[in-house]
Coordinates of C-alpha atoms and ligand atoms in Angstrom, one line a residue:
X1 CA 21.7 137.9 191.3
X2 CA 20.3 136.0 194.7
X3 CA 18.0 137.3 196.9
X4 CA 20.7 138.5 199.2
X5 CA 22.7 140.4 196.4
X6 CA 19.7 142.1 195.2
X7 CA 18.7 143.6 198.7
X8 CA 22.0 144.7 198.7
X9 CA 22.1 146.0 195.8
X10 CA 18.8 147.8 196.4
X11 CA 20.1 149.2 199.8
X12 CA 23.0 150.4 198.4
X13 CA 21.4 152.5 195.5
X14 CA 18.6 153.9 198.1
X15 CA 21.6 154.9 200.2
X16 CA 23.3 156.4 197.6
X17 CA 19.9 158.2 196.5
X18 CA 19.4 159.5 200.2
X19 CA 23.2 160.7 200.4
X20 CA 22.2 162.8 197.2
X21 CA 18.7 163.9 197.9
X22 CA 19.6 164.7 201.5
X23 CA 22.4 166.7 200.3
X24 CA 19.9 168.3 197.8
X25 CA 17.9 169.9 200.3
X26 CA 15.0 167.7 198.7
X27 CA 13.9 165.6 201.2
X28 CA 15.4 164.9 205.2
X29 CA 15.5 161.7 207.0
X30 CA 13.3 161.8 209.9
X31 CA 13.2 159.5 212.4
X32 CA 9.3 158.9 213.5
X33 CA 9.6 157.9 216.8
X34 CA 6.0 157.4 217.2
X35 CA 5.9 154.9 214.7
X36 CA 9.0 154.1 214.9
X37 CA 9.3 154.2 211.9
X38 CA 11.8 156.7 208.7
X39 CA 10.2 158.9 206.2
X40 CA 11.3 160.7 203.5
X41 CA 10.1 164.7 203.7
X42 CA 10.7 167.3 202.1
X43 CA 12.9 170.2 203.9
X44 CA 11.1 173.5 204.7
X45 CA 10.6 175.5 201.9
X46 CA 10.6 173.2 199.1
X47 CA 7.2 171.3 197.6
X48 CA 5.8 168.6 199.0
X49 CA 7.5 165.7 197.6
X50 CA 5.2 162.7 195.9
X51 CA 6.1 159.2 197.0
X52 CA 7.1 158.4 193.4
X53 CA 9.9 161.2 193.9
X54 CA 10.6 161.0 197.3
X55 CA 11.6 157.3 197.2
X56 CA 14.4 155.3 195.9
X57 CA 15.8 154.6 192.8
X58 CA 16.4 151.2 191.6
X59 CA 17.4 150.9 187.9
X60 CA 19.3 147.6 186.7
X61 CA 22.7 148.7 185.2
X62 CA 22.3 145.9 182.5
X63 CA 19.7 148.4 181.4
X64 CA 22.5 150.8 180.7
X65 CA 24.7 149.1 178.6
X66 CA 23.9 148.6 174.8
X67 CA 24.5 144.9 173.9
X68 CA 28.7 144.2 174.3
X69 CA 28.5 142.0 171.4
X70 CA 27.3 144.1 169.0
X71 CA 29.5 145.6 166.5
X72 CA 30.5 148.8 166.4
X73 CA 29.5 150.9 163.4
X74 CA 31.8 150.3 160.2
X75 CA 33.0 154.2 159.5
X76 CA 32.4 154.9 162.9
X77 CA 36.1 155.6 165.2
X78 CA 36.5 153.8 168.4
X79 CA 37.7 155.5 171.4
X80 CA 40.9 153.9 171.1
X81 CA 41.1 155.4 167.7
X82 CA 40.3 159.2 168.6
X83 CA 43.1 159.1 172.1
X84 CA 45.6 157.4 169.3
X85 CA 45.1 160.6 167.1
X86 CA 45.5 163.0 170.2
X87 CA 48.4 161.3 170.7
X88 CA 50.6 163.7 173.6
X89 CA 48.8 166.7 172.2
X90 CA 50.5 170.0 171.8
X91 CA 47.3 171.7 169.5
X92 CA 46.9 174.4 172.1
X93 CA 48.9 175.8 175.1
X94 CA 47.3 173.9 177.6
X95 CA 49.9 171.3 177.0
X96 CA 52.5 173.7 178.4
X97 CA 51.0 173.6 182.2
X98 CA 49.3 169.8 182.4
X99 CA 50.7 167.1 184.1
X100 CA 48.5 164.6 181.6
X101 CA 45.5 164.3 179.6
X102 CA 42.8 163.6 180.8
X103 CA 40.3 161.6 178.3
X104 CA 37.4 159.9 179.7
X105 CA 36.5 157.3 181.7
X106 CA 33.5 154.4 181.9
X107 CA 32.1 151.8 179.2
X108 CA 32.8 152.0 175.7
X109 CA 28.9 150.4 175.4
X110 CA 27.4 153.7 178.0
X111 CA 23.6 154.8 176.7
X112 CA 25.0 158.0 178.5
X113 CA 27.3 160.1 178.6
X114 CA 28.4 163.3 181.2
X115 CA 30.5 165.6 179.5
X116 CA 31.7 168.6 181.8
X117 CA 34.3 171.4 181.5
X118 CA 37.6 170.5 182.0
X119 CA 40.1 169.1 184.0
X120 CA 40.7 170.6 187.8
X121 CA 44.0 169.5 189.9
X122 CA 42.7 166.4 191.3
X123 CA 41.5 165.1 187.4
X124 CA 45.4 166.5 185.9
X125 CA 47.0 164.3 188.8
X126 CA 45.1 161.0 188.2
X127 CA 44.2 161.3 185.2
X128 CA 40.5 160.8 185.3
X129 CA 37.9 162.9 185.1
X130 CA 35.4 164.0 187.8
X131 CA 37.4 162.6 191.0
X132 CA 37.6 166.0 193.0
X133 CA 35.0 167.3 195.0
X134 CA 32.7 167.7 191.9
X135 CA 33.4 165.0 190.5
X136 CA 32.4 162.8 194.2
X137 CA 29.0 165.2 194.0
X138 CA 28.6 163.9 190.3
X139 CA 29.1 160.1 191.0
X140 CA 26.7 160.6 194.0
X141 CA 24.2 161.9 191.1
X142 CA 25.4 158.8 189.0
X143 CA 24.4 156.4 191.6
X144 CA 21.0 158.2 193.1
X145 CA 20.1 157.4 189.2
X146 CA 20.8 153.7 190.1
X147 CA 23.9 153.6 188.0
X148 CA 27.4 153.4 188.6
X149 CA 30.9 155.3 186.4
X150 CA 30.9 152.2 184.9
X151 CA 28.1 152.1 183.3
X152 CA 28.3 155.5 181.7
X153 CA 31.0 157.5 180.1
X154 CA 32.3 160.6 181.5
X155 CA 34.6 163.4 179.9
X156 CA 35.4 166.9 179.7
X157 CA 34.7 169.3 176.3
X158 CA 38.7 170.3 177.2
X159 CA 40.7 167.6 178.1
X160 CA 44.2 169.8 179.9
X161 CA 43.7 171.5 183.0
X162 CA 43.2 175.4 182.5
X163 CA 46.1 177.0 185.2
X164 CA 44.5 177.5 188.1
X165 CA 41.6 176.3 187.0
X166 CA 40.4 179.3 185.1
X167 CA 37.7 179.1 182.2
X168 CA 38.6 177.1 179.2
X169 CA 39.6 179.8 176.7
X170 CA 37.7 179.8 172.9
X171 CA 41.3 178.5 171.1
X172 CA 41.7 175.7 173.7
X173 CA 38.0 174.9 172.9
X174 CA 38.4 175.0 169.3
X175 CA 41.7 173.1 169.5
X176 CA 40.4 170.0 171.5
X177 CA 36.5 169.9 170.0
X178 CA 37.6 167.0 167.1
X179 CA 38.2 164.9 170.2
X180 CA 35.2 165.3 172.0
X181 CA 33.0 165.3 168.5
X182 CA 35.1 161.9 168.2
X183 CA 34.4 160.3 171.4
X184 CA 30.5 161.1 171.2
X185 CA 30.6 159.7 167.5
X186 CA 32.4 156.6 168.8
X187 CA 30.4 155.9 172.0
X188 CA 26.8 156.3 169.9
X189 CA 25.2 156.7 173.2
X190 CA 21.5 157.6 173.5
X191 CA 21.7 160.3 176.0
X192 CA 23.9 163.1 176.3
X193 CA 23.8 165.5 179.6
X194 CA 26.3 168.5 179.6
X195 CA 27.1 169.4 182.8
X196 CA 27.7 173.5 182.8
X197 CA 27.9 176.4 180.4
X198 CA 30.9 175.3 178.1
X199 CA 30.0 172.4 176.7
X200 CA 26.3 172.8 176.4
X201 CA 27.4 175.7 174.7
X202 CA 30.2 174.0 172.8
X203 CA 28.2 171.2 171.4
X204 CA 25.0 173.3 170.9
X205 CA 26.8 176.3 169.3
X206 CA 24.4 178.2 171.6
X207 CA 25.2 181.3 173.9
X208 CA 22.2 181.1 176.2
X209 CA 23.0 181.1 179.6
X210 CA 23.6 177.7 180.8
X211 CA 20.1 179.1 183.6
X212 CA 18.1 179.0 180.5
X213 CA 19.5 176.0 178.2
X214 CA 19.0 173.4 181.3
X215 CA 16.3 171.4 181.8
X216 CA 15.1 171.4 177.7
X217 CA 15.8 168.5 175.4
X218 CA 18.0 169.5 172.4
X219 CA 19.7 167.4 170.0
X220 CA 23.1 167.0 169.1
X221 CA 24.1 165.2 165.7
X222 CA 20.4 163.0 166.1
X223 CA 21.2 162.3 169.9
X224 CA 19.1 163.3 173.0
X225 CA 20.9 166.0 175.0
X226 CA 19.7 167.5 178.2
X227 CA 21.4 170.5 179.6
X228 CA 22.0 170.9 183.1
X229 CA 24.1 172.9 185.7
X230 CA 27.8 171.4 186.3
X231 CA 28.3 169.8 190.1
X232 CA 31.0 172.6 191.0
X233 CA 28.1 175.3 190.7
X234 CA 25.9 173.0 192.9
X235 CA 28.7 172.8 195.5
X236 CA 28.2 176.9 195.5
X237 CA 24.4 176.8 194.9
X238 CA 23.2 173.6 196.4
X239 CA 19.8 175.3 196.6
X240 CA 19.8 174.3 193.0
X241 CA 20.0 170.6 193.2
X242 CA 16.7 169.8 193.3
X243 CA 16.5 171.9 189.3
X244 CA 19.2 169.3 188.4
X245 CA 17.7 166.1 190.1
X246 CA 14.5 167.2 188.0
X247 CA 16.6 167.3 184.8
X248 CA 18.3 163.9 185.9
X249 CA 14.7 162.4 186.2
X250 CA 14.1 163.1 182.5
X251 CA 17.2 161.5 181.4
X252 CA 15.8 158.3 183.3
X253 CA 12.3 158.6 181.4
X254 CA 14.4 159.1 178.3
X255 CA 16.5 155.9 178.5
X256 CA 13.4 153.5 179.9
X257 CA 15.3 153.7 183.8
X258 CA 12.6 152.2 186.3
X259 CA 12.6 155.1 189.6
Ligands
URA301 N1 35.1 169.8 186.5 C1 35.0 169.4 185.2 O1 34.3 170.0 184.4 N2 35.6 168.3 184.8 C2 36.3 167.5 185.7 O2 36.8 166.5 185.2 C3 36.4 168.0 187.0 C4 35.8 169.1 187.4

């Protein structure tokens, strides 16, 4: 990267961290006319921010990917492998009401992976997960970490769309949890965050609210796992942002991630 590019780059990612953060209710923009100058600070009622956390993330996305070339892990499925043996799955009655599946989306090489709920309208129309309003709150999250959806991999514990969006229902779960168990065991990432009660729950065969799993390291099959609140419930609570930015920190400290 040039000079040039790596400003850019740079200014981008603080933008994106400002979008999040501002919308987190942790810190404002102020314009300091005085010194004509912009601060970061902290909105009324929350702690006064350090400058380590008030100020921008910049994190090289190289530092996200695991080395292309290596090889994968003989005995180990690829994600190819584990979407060839759903094939057009009809395991559980979710198939009855989607309009696709919705498997996952990012690099094959992520260090981390998202895995939320399930599907919505917006995800059972393109295809993809997290595009809907979520989902844009969750890539804004992605990229205040100085990373981009490509980088990391992102997927649902149930991969149909629940009719009008309802909770995922403990057959569906059952019926679709060789796939997601498969796509973790083929991505062999580092870092695993759930976003939301189901699959913290589902991969931690834990019923402890999701208010009281998030925020502590656990470990699923010998990988890091850090439990946090899904983006929807942010989009209802955004008072509890600044909990999951926390949580997000971590995972940066976990996977080496310069702030
Ligand atoms: N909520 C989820 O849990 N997953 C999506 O893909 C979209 C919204």
């Amino acid at each position: 990267m040039n000079d040039t590019e790596e400003l850019a780059h740079a200014v981008a990612e603080a933008r994106a961290y400002v979008m999040w953060a501002t919308d987190a209710g942790l810190c404002i923009l102020k314009s300091d006319s005085s010194a004509d100058n912009e601060e970061l600070m902290r909105a009324p009622g929350n702690q006064p921010a350090s400058k380590a956390e008030g100020h921008t993330v910049l994190v090289q996305e190289s530092a996200l990917h695991k080395d292309a070339a290596a090889p994968g892990k003989p005995g180990l499925p690829t994600l190819a492998s584990v979407r060839a043996e759903m094939g057009e799955c009809t395991r559980c009655k979710l198939h009855k009401c989607r309009n696709q599946i919705v498997f996952g989306v990012g690099s094959a090489q992520a260090r981390l992976v998202f895995v939320g709920e399930a599907p919505g309208e917006d995800e059972d129309l393109s295809g993809e997960p997290f595009v809907g309003k979520a989902g844009q709150l969750l890539t804004k999250m992605i990229e205040a970490m100085g990373l981009s959806r490509d980088t990391v991999y992102i997927c649902n514990t149930v991969k149909c769309r629940p009719p009008n969006n309802r909770n995922p229902e403990p057959d569906e779960l059952e019926s679709c949890e060789p796939f997601l168990k498969g796509q973790l065991k083929a991505l062999q990432a580092e870092v695993i965050v759930t976003l939301g009660r189901f699959a913290a729950q589902a991969l931690l065969r834990d019923q402890t609210p999701i208010s009281r799993l998030r925020g502590i390291w656990r470990e699923y099959e010998g990988v890091a796992l850090m439990p946090t609140f899904h983006p929807a419930y942010l989009l209802r609570s955004p008072g509890e942002k600044a909990k999951v930015w926390g949580d997000l920190q971590e995972v940066m400290k976990k996977l080496g991630l310069r702030k």
